[in-house]
Amino acid sequence: TLPPKKKIYFVLGGPGSGKGTQCAKLVTEFHLCHLSAGDLLRKEMQSGSPNGQMIDRMIRNGEIVPGHITIELLKNAMEEQSETRGFLIDGFPRKLDQAGAFEKLVGDFEFILFLDCPQEEMERRLLKRGESSGRSDDNLESIRKRFTTFIETTMPVVEYYRSREKLVQVDASRSVEEVYKDIRSYFIESKS
Ligand code: UP5
Ligand code: MG
């Protein structure tokens, strides 16, 4: 069972909007535990899991892996971190039903941080990273599929939580430091 009363924050944004980069900065300042759903899926794929081939194919195609798989990985990772004061969950939930299933499992959360960034900027960043990342989805074909999935399937999650006033939005097109300056203010507010 999950330890109670740890704060949970979600971080959403398109591919290359800077979720991982900003989470790393939040970890340093606020001592939260950063869990990237994409990283957990990539690790699961490399571990030789029976789901590995399916995860590999879906990531290359920019498709969303069935929620029960991702939720199980997140749940296990959270249970391993009994000491942390809270969790930053990066890149999840990507689909409305996943949001509901996860909320049922862990209860309430603080807010969703939404990194808003124009597609051209995200594409520039990802193509640059693709020169050295080795990520199977950092090529133009996969990147475009990831954008489509983001707009069609993940933006409804963003809009749903905006309507419930659980969304905090920042302009993520600026420099890493400028974006972080805005983000940290929300976490300072949330500490008290
Ligand atoms: N960079 C970052 N910030 C910058 C800034 N302000 N100015 C200039 N450059 C900036 O950053 C991307 C690149 O941009 C880096 O080179 C960085 O230096 C630079 P990063 O912080 O890595 O951005 P991030 O938003 O984390 O990009 P990422 O590629 O990780 O986003 P995705 O959402 O595409 O990837 P994720 O790993 O979350 O998911 C991958 C796939 O896994 C999904 O497509 C899906 O197939 C699957 N998945 C699921 O099925 N379910 C899930 O719940 C999660 C993932
Ligand atoms: Mg990332």
PDB file of C-alpha atoms and ligand atoms in Angstrom:
ATOM      1  CA  THR A   1       0.000   0.000   0.000  1.00  0.00           C
ATOM      2  CA  LEU A   2       1.102   3.547  -0.713  1.00  0.00           C
ATOM      3  CA  PRO A   3       2.332   5.752   2.116  1.00  0.00           C
ATOM      4  CA  PRO A   4      -0.232   8.474   2.826  1.00  0.00           C
ATOM      5  CA  LYS A   5      -0.096  12.264   2.527  1.00  0.00           C
ATOM      6  CA  LYS A   6       2.747  12.685   0.082  1.00  0.00           C
ATOM      7  CA  LYS A   7       2.160  15.534  -2.316  1.00  0.00           C
ATOM      8  CA  ILE A   8       1.718  14.587  -5.939  1.00  0.00           C
ATOM      9  CA  TYR A   9       2.352  16.940  -8.850  1.00  0.00           C
ATOM     10  CA  PHE A  10       1.923  16.049 -12.510  1.00  0.00           C
ATOM     11  CA  VAL A  11       4.028  17.621 -15.247  1.00  0.00           C
ATOM     12  CA  LEU A  12       2.553  17.616 -18.752  1.00  0.00           C
ATOM     13  CA  GLY A  13       3.575  19.259 -21.996  1.00  0.00           C
ATOM     14  CA  GLY A  14       4.248  18.275 -25.576  1.00  0.00           C
ATOM     15  CA  PRO A  15       7.256  16.205 -26.614  1.00  0.00           C
ATOM     16  CA  GLY A  16      10.334  18.370 -26.069  1.00  0.00           C
ATOM     17  CA  SER A  17       8.514  21.022 -24.037  1.00  0.00           C
ATOM     18  CA  GLY A  18      11.115  20.563 -21.264  1.00  0.00           C
ATOM     19  CA  LYS A  19       9.382  18.295 -18.749  1.00  0.00           C
ATOM     20  CA  GLY A  20      12.511  16.325 -17.850  1.00  0.00           C
ATOM     21  CA  THR A  21      14.729  19.416 -17.769  1.00  0.00           C
ATOM     22  CA  GLN A  22      12.429  21.354 -15.445  1.00  0.00           C
ATOM     23  CA  CYS A  23      11.753  18.345 -13.195  1.00  0.00           C
ATOM     24  CA  ALA A  24      15.499  17.925 -12.653  1.00  0.00           C
ATOM     25  CA  LYS A  25      15.667  21.515 -11.416  1.00  0.00           C
ATOM     26  CA  LEU A  26      12.649  21.050  -9.129  1.00  0.00           C
ATOM     27  CA  VAL A  27      14.244  17.936  -7.618  1.00  0.00           C
ATOM     28  CA  THR A  28      17.338  19.915  -6.659  1.00  0.00           C
ATOM     29  CA  GLU A  29      15.445  22.743  -5.015  1.00  0.00           C
ATOM     30  CA  PHE A  30      12.378  21.021  -3.536  1.00  0.00           C
ATOM     31  CA  HIS A  31      13.687  17.496  -2.880  1.00  0.00           C
ATOM     32  CA  LEU A  32      10.845  15.777  -4.654  1.00  0.00           C
ATOM     33  CA  CYS A  33      11.079  12.375  -6.285  1.00  0.00           C
ATOM     34  CA  HIS A  34      10.991  12.630 -10.094  1.00  0.00           C
ATOM     35  CA  LEU A  35       9.267   9.796 -11.924  1.00  0.00           C
ATOM     36  CA  SER A  36       9.186  10.028 -15.711  1.00  0.00           C
ATOM     37  CA  ALA A  37       6.580   7.631 -17.106  1.00  0.00           C
ATOM     38  CA  GLY A  38       8.510   7.505 -20.399  1.00  0.00           C
ATOM     39  CA  ASP A  39      11.765   6.632 -18.597  1.00  0.00           C
ATOM     40  CA  LEU A  40      10.001   3.888 -16.626  1.00  0.00           C
ATOM     41  CA  LEU A  41       8.587   2.444 -19.862  1.00  0.00           C
ATOM     42  CA  ARG A  42      12.008   2.564 -21.574  1.00  0.00           C
ATOM     43  CA  LYS A  43      13.545   0.797 -18.567  1.00  0.00           C
ATOM     44  CA  GLU A  44      10.804  -1.826 -18.609  1.00  0.00           C
ATOM     45  CA  MET A  45      11.445  -2.371 -22.328  1.00  0.00           C
ATOM     46  CA  GLN A  46      15.179  -2.886 -21.753  1.00  0.00           C
ATOM     47  CA  SER A  47      14.587  -5.275 -18.851  1.00  0.00           C
ATOM     48  CA  GLY A  48      13.340  -7.942 -21.248  1.00  0.00           C
ATOM     49  CA  SER A  49       9.781  -7.774 -19.940  1.00  0.00           C
ATOM     50  CA  PRO A  50       7.115  -9.703 -21.888  1.00  0.00           C
ATOM     51  CA  ASN A  51       5.602  -6.308 -22.749  1.00  0.00           C
ATOM     52  CA  GLY A  52       8.948  -5.072 -24.083  1.00  0.00           C
ATOM     53  CA  GLN A  53       8.305  -5.512 -27.783  1.00  0.00           C
ATOM     54  CA  MET A  54       4.910  -3.867 -27.587  1.00  0.00           C
ATOM     55  CA  ILE A  55       6.292  -0.920 -25.612  1.00  0.00           C
ATOM     56  CA  ASP A  56       9.142  -0.542 -28.098  1.00  0.00           C
ATOM     57  CA  ARG A  57       6.771  -0.480 -31.058  1.00  0.00           C
ATOM     58  CA  MET A  58       4.344   1.938 -29.410  1.00  0.00           C
ATOM     59  CA  ILE A  59       7.079   4.383 -28.391  1.00  0.00           C
ATOM     60  CA  ARG A  60       8.516   4.422 -31.936  1.00  0.00           C
ATOM     61  CA  ASN A  61       5.020   5.141 -33.237  1.00  0.00           C
ATOM     62  CA  GLY A  62       4.340   7.802 -30.641  1.00  0.00           C
ATOM     63  CA  GLU A  63       1.378   5.810 -29.333  1.00  0.00           C
ATOM     64  CA  ILE A  64       0.230   5.627 -25.743  1.00  0.00           C
ATOM     65  CA  VAL A  65       1.012   2.371 -23.967  1.00  0.00           C
ATOM     66  CA  PRO A  66      -2.029   0.794 -22.212  1.00  0.00           C
ATOM     67  CA  GLY A  67      -2.596   2.637 -18.956  1.00  0.00           C
ATOM     68  CA  HIS A  68      -2.512  -0.395 -16.661  1.00  0.00           C
ATOM     69  CA  ILE A  69       1.123  -1.036 -17.627  1.00  0.00           C
ATOM     70  CA  THR A  70       2.283   2.521 -16.942  1.00  0.00           C
ATOM     71  CA  ILE A  71       0.232   2.767 -13.748  1.00  0.00           C
ATOM     72  CA  GLU A  72       1.752  -0.450 -12.410  1.00  0.00           C
ATOM     73  CA  LEU A  73       5.273   0.871 -13.114  1.00  0.00           C
ATOM     74  CA  LEU A  74       4.477   4.191 -11.423  1.00  0.00           C
ATOM     75  CA  LYS A  75       2.882   2.509  -8.424  1.00  0.00           C
ATOM     76  CA  ASN A  76       5.905   0.239  -7.904  1.00  0.00           C
ATOM     77  CA  ALA A  77       8.335   3.143  -8.264  1.00  0.00           C
ATOM     78  CA  MET A  78       6.344   5.193  -5.739  1.00  0.00           C
ATOM     79  CA  GLU A  79       6.286   2.369  -3.222  1.00  0.00           C
ATOM     80  CA  GLU A  80      10.091   2.205  -3.370  1.00  0.00           C
ATOM     81  CA  GLN A  81      10.345   5.860  -2.273  1.00  0.00           C
ATOM     82  CA  SER A  82       8.929   5.820   1.222  1.00  0.00           C
ATOM     83  CA  GLU A  83      11.192   8.672   2.398  1.00  0.00           C
ATOM     84  CA  THR A  84      10.287  11.325  -0.158  1.00  0.00           C
ATOM     85  CA  ARG A  85       8.045  14.272   0.667  1.00  0.00           C
ATOM     86  CA  GLY A  86       6.379  14.184  -2.705  1.00  0.00           C
ATOM     87  CA  PHE A  87       6.350  13.059  -6.296  1.00  0.00           C
ATOM     88  CA  LEU A  88       6.783  14.812  -9.604  1.00  0.00           C
ATOM     89  CA  ILE A  89       5.121  12.602 -12.176  1.00  0.00           C
ATOM     90  CA  ASP A  90       6.428  13.563 -15.607  1.00  0.00           C
ATOM     91  CA  GLY A  91       4.622  12.751 -18.850  1.00  0.00           C
ATOM     92  CA  PHE A  92       1.590  11.095 -17.297  1.00  0.00           C
ATOM     93  CA  PRO A  93      -1.471  10.935 -17.485  1.00  0.00           C
ATOM     94  CA  ARG A  94      -1.533  11.075 -21.278  1.00  0.00           C
ATOM     95  CA  LYS A  95      -5.144  10.015 -21.677  1.00  0.00           C
ATOM     96  CA  LEU A  96      -8.259  10.915 -19.698  1.00  0.00           C
ATOM     97  CA  ASP A  97      -9.048   7.390 -18.529  1.00  0.00           C
ATOM     98  CA  GLN A  98      -5.475   7.049 -17.182  1.00  0.00           C
ATOM     99  CA  ALA A  99      -5.974  10.170 -15.113  1.00  0.00           C
ATOM    100  CA  GLY A 100      -9.118   8.728 -13.562  1.00  0.00           C
ATOM    101  CA  ALA A 101      -7.588   5.318 -12.858  1.00  0.00           C
ATOM    102  CA  PHE A 102      -4.517   6.829 -11.218  1.00  0.00           C
ATOM    103  CA  GLU A 103      -6.516   9.276  -9.091  1.00  0.00           C
ATOM    104  CA  LYS A 104      -8.580   6.356  -7.841  1.00  0.00           C
ATOM    105  CA  LEU A 105      -5.382   4.590  -6.838  1.00  0.00           C
ATOM    106  CA  VAL A 106      -3.448   7.381  -5.112  1.00  0.00           C
ATOM    107  CA  GLY A 107      -6.112   9.909  -4.243  1.00  0.00           C
ATOM    108  CA  ASP A 108      -5.859  13.653  -4.641  1.00  0.00           C
ATOM    109  CA  PHE A 109      -2.975  15.640  -6.124  1.00  0.00           C
ATOM    110  CA  GLU A 110      -1.790  19.268  -5.874  1.00  0.00           C
ATOM    111  CA  PHE A 111      -1.874  20.422  -9.512  1.00  0.00           C
ATOM    112  CA  ILE A 112      -0.838  19.657 -13.064  1.00  0.00           C
ATOM    113  CA  LEU A 113       2.012  21.810 -14.318  1.00  0.00           C
ATOM    114  CA  PHE A 114       1.489  22.352 -18.039  1.00  0.00           C
ATOM    115  CA  LEU A 115       4.483  23.397 -20.142  1.00  0.00           C
ATOM    116  CA  ASP A 116       3.061  25.267 -23.104  1.00  0.00           C
ATOM    117  CA  CYS A 117       5.400  25.385 -26.098  1.00  0.00           C
ATOM    118  CA  PRO A 118       4.892  25.936 -29.843  1.00  0.00           C
ATOM    119  CA  GLN A 119       5.383  22.859 -31.977  1.00  0.00           C
ATOM    120  CA  GLU A 120       8.156  24.388 -34.125  1.00  0.00           C
ATOM    121  CA  GLU A 121      10.252  25.025 -31.015  1.00  0.00           C
ATOM    122  CA  MET A 122       9.665  21.515 -29.654  1.00  0.00           C
ATOM    123  CA  GLU A 123      10.596  20.031 -33.027  1.00  0.00           C
ATOM    124  CA  ARG A 124      13.813  22.045 -33.114  1.00  0.00           C
ATOM    125  CA  ARG A 125      14.769  20.862 -29.630  1.00  0.00           C
ATOM    126  CA  LEU A 126      13.996  17.203 -30.325  1.00  0.00           C
ATOM    127  CA  LEU A 127      15.848  17.076 -33.639  1.00  0.00           C
ATOM    128  CA  LYS A 128      18.876  18.602 -31.929  1.00  0.00           C
ATOM    129  CA  ARG A 129      18.662  16.119 -29.059  1.00  0.00           C
ATOM    130  CA  GLY A 130      18.183  13.294 -31.577  1.00  0.00           C
ATOM    131  CA  GLU A 131      21.730  13.864 -32.845  1.00  0.00           C
ATOM    132  CA  SER A 132      22.998  12.213 -29.668  1.00  0.00           C
ATOM    133  CA  SER A 133      20.118  10.892 -27.513  1.00  0.00           C
ATOM    134  CA  GLY A 134      19.834   7.437 -29.049  1.00  0.00           C
ATOM    135  CA  ARG A 135      16.087   7.600 -28.372  1.00  0.00           C
ATOM    136  CA  SER A 136      14.213   5.539 -30.937  1.00  0.00           C
ATOM    137  CA  ASP A 137      11.528   8.244 -31.186  1.00  0.00           C
ATOM    138  CA  ASP A 138      13.816  11.261 -31.757  1.00  0.00           C
ATOM    139  CA  ASN A 139      13.478  11.179 -35.553  1.00  0.00           C
ATOM    140  CA  LEU A 140      11.239  13.418 -37.632  1.00  0.00           C
ATOM    141  CA  GLU A 141       8.719  10.679 -38.438  1.00  0.00           C
ATOM    142  CA  SER A 142       8.252   9.625 -34.799  1.00  0.00           C
ATOM    143  CA  ILE A 143       8.321  13.228 -33.574  1.00  0.00           C
ATOM    144  CA  ARG A 144       5.400  14.150 -35.857  1.00  0.00           C
ATOM    145  CA  LYS A 145       3.428  11.139 -34.604  1.00  0.00           C
ATOM    146  CA  ARG A 146       4.130  12.149 -31.011  1.00  0.00           C
ATOM    147  CA  PHE A 147       2.790  15.646 -31.743  1.00  0.00           C
ATOM    148  CA  THR A 148      -0.419  14.225 -33.222  1.00  0.00           C
ATOM    149  CA  THR A 149      -0.975  11.937 -30.234  1.00  0.00           C
ATOM    150  CA  PHE A 150      -0.284  14.805 -27.868  1.00  0.00           C
ATOM    151  CA  ILE A 151      -2.834  17.099 -29.514  1.00  0.00           C
ATOM    152  CA  GLU A 152      -5.539  14.475 -29.989  1.00  0.00           C
ATOM    153  CA  THR A 153      -5.240  12.525 -26.749  1.00  0.00           C
ATOM    154  CA  THR A 154      -3.263  14.413 -24.101  1.00  0.00           C
ATOM    155  CA  MET A 155      -4.563  17.948 -24.674  1.00  0.00           C
ATOM    156  CA  PRO A 156      -8.056  16.788 -23.563  1.00  0.00           C
ATOM    157  CA  VAL A 157      -6.470  15.831 -20.207  1.00  0.00           C
ATOM    158  CA  VAL A 158      -4.984  19.329 -19.968  1.00  0.00           C
ATOM    159  CA  GLU A 159      -8.312  20.966 -20.816  1.00  0.00           C
ATOM    160  CA  TYR A 160     -10.218  18.765 -18.378  1.00  0.00           C
ATOM    161  CA  TYR A 161      -7.995  19.752 -15.458  1.00  0.00           C
ATOM    162  CA  ARG A 162      -7.983  23.376 -16.562  1.00  0.00           C
ATOM    163  CA  SER A 163     -11.772  23.347 -16.266  1.00  0.00           C
ATOM    164  CA  ARG A 164     -11.439  21.828 -12.791  1.00  0.00           C
ATOM    165  CA  GLU A 165      -8.942  24.597 -11.861  1.00  0.00           C
ATOM    166  CA  LYS A 166      -6.195  22.060 -11.198  1.00  0.00           C
ATOM    167  CA  LEU A 167      -3.899  23.358 -13.951  1.00  0.00           C
ATOM    168  CA  VAL A 168      -0.945  25.700 -13.755  1.00  0.00           C
ATOM    169  CA  GLN A 169       0.364  26.813 -17.159  1.00  0.00           C
ATOM    170  CA  VAL A 170       3.734  28.313 -18.029  1.00  0.00           C
ATOM    171  CA  ASP A 171       5.184  29.560 -21.304  1.00  0.00           C
ATOM    172  CA  ALA A 172       7.858  26.932 -21.934  1.00  0.00           C
ATOM    173  CA  SER A 173       9.214  28.472 -25.134  1.00  0.00           C
ATOM    174  CA  ARG A 174      11.685  30.661 -23.236  1.00  0.00           C
ATOM    175  CA  SER A 175      15.114  29.783 -21.839  1.00  0.00           C
ATOM    176  CA  VAL A 176      15.411  27.006 -19.239  1.00  0.00           C
ATOM    177  CA  GLU A 177      16.106  29.574 -16.494  1.00  0.00           C
ATOM    178  CA  GLU A 178      13.229  31.871 -17.421  1.00  0.00           C
ATOM    179  CA  VAL A 179      10.783  28.972 -17.480  1.00  0.00           C
ATOM    180  CA  TYR A 180      12.049  27.665 -14.150  1.00  0.00           C
ATOM    181  CA  LYS A 181      11.675  31.059 -12.495  1.00  0.00           C
ATOM    182  CA  ASP A 182       7.913  30.888 -13.117  1.00  0.00           C
ATOM    183  CA  ILE A 183       7.617  27.239 -12.203  1.00  0.00           C
ATOM    184  CA  ARG A 184       9.383  27.494  -8.862  1.00  0.00           C
ATOM    185  CA  SER A 185       6.990  30.182  -7.672  1.00  0.00           C
ATOM    186  CA  TYR A 186       4.104  27.701  -7.872  1.00  0.00           C
ATOM    187  CA  PHE A 187       6.041  25.143  -5.850  1.00  0.00           C
ATOM    188  CA  ILE A 188       7.000  27.691  -3.218  1.00  0.00           C
ATOM    189  CA  GLU A 189       3.334  28.618  -2.886  1.00  0.00           C
ATOM    190  CA  SER A 190       2.374  24.952  -2.652  1.00  0.00           C
ATOM    191  CA  LYS A 191       4.857  24.257   0.164  1.00  0.00           C
ATOM    192  CA  SER A 192       3.033  26.435   2.661  1.00  0.00           C
TER     193      SER A 192
HETATM  194  N1  UP5 B   1      15.423  21.886 -23.736  1.00  0.00           N
HETATM  195  C1  UP5 B   1      14.614  21.730 -22.671  1.00  0.00           C
HETATM  196  N2  UP5 B   1      14.156  22.920 -22.246  1.00  0.00           N
HETATM  197  C2  UP5 B   1      14.666  23.852 -23.087  1.00  0.00           C
HETATM  198  C3  UP5 B   1      14.534  25.283 -23.171  1.00  0.00           C
HETATM  199  N3  UP5 B   1      13.784  25.990 -22.307  1.00  0.00           N
HETATM  200  N4  UP5 B   1      15.181  25.922 -24.170  1.00  0.00           N
HETATM  201  C4  UP5 B   1      15.942  25.211 -25.056  1.00  0.00           C
HETATM  202  N5  UP5 B   1      16.114  23.868 -25.015  1.00  0.00           N
HETATM  203  C5  UP5 B   1      15.475  23.193 -24.044  1.00  0.00           C
HETATM  204  O1  UP5 B   1      13.920  18.518 -23.330  1.00  0.00           O
HETATM  205  C6  UP5 B   1      14.000  18.155 -24.691  1.00  0.00           C
HETATM  206  C7  UP5 B   1      15.243  18.793 -25.304  1.00  0.00           C
HETATM  207  O2  UP5 B   1      15.097  20.193 -25.295  1.00  0.00           O
HETATM  208  C8  UP5 B   1      16.514  18.505 -24.512  1.00  0.00           C
HETATM  209  O3  UP5 B   1      17.588  18.370 -25.403  1.00  0.00           O
HETATM  210  C9  UP5 B   1      16.679  19.746 -23.630  1.00  0.00           C
HETATM  211  O4  UP5 B   1      18.013  20.006 -23.315  1.00  0.00           O
HETATM  212  C10 UP5 B   1      16.091  20.828 -24.509  1.00  0.00           C
HETATM  213  P1  UP5 B   1      13.311  17.562 -22.224  1.00  0.00           P
HETATM  214  O5  UP5 B   1      13.456  18.220 -20.918  1.00  0.00           O
HETATM  215  O6  UP5 B   1      13.857  16.194 -22.392  1.00  0.00           O
HETATM  216  O7  UP5 B   1      11.779  17.599 -22.680  1.00  0.00           O
HETATM  217  P2  UP5 B   1      10.604  16.570 -22.410  1.00  0.00           P
HETATM  218  O8  UP5 B   1       9.361  17.364 -22.400  1.00  0.00           O
HETATM  219  O9  UP5 B   1      10.918  15.730 -21.229  1.00  0.00           O
HETATM  220  O10 UP5 B   1      10.700  15.733 -23.761  1.00  0.00           O
HETATM  221  P3  UP5 B   1      10.462  14.202 -24.004  1.00  0.00           P
HETATM  222  O11 UP5 B   1      11.037  13.895 -25.350  1.00  0.00           O
HETATM  223  O12 UP5 B   1      10.915  13.366 -22.870  1.00  0.00           O
HETATM  224  O13 UP5 B   1       8.877  14.202 -24.066  1.00  0.00           O
HETATM  225  P4  UP5 B   1       7.889  13.086 -24.487  1.00  0.00           P
HETATM  226  O14 UP5 B   1       6.625  13.461 -23.837  1.00  0.00           O
HETATM  227  O15 UP5 B   1       7.834  12.902 -25.948  1.00  0.00           O
HETATM  228  O16 UP5 B   1       8.575  11.749 -23.943  1.00  0.00           O
HETATM  229  P5  UP5 B   1       8.231  10.749 -22.778  1.00  0.00           P
HETATM  230  O17 UP5 B   1       9.491  10.114 -22.385  1.00  0.00           O
HETATM  231  O18 UP5 B   1       7.411  11.402 -21.752  1.00  0.00           O
HETATM  232  O19 UP5 B   1       7.338   9.677 -23.536  1.00  0.00           O
HETATM  233  C11 UP5 B   1       7.891   8.939 -24.616  1.00  0.00           C
HETATM  234  C12 UP5 B   1       6.871   7.948 -25.129  1.00  0.00           C
HETATM  235  O20 UP5 B   1       6.566   6.997 -24.115  1.00  0.00           O
HETATM  236  C13 UP5 B   1       5.520   8.518 -25.527  1.00  0.00           C
HETATM  237  O21 UP5 B   1       5.536   9.055 -26.831  1.00  0.00           O
HETATM  238  C14 UP5 B   1       4.645   7.283 -25.424  1.00  0.00           C
HETATM  239  O22 UP5 B   1       4.840   6.449 -26.532  1.00  0.00           O
HETATM  240  C15 UP5 B   1       5.223   6.592 -24.201  1.00  0.00           C
HETATM  241  N6  UP5 B   1       4.507   6.959 -22.956  1.00  0.00           N
HETATM  242  C16 UP5 B   1       3.287   6.323 -22.702  1.00  0.00           C
HETATM  243  O23 UP5 B   1       2.816   5.518 -23.501  1.00  0.00           O
HETATM  244  N7  UP5 B   1       2.628   6.618 -21.532  1.00  0.00           N
HETATM  245  C17 UP5 B   1       3.113   7.494 -20.616  1.00  0.00           C
HETATM  246  O24 UP5 B   1       2.457   7.710 -19.585  1.00  0.00           O
HETATM  247  C18 UP5 B   1       4.353   8.140 -20.882  1.00  0.00           C
HETATM  248  C19 UP5 B   1       5.005   7.857 -22.061  1.00  0.00           C
HETATM  249 MG    MG B   2      11.117  13.628 -20.880  1.00  0.00          MG
END
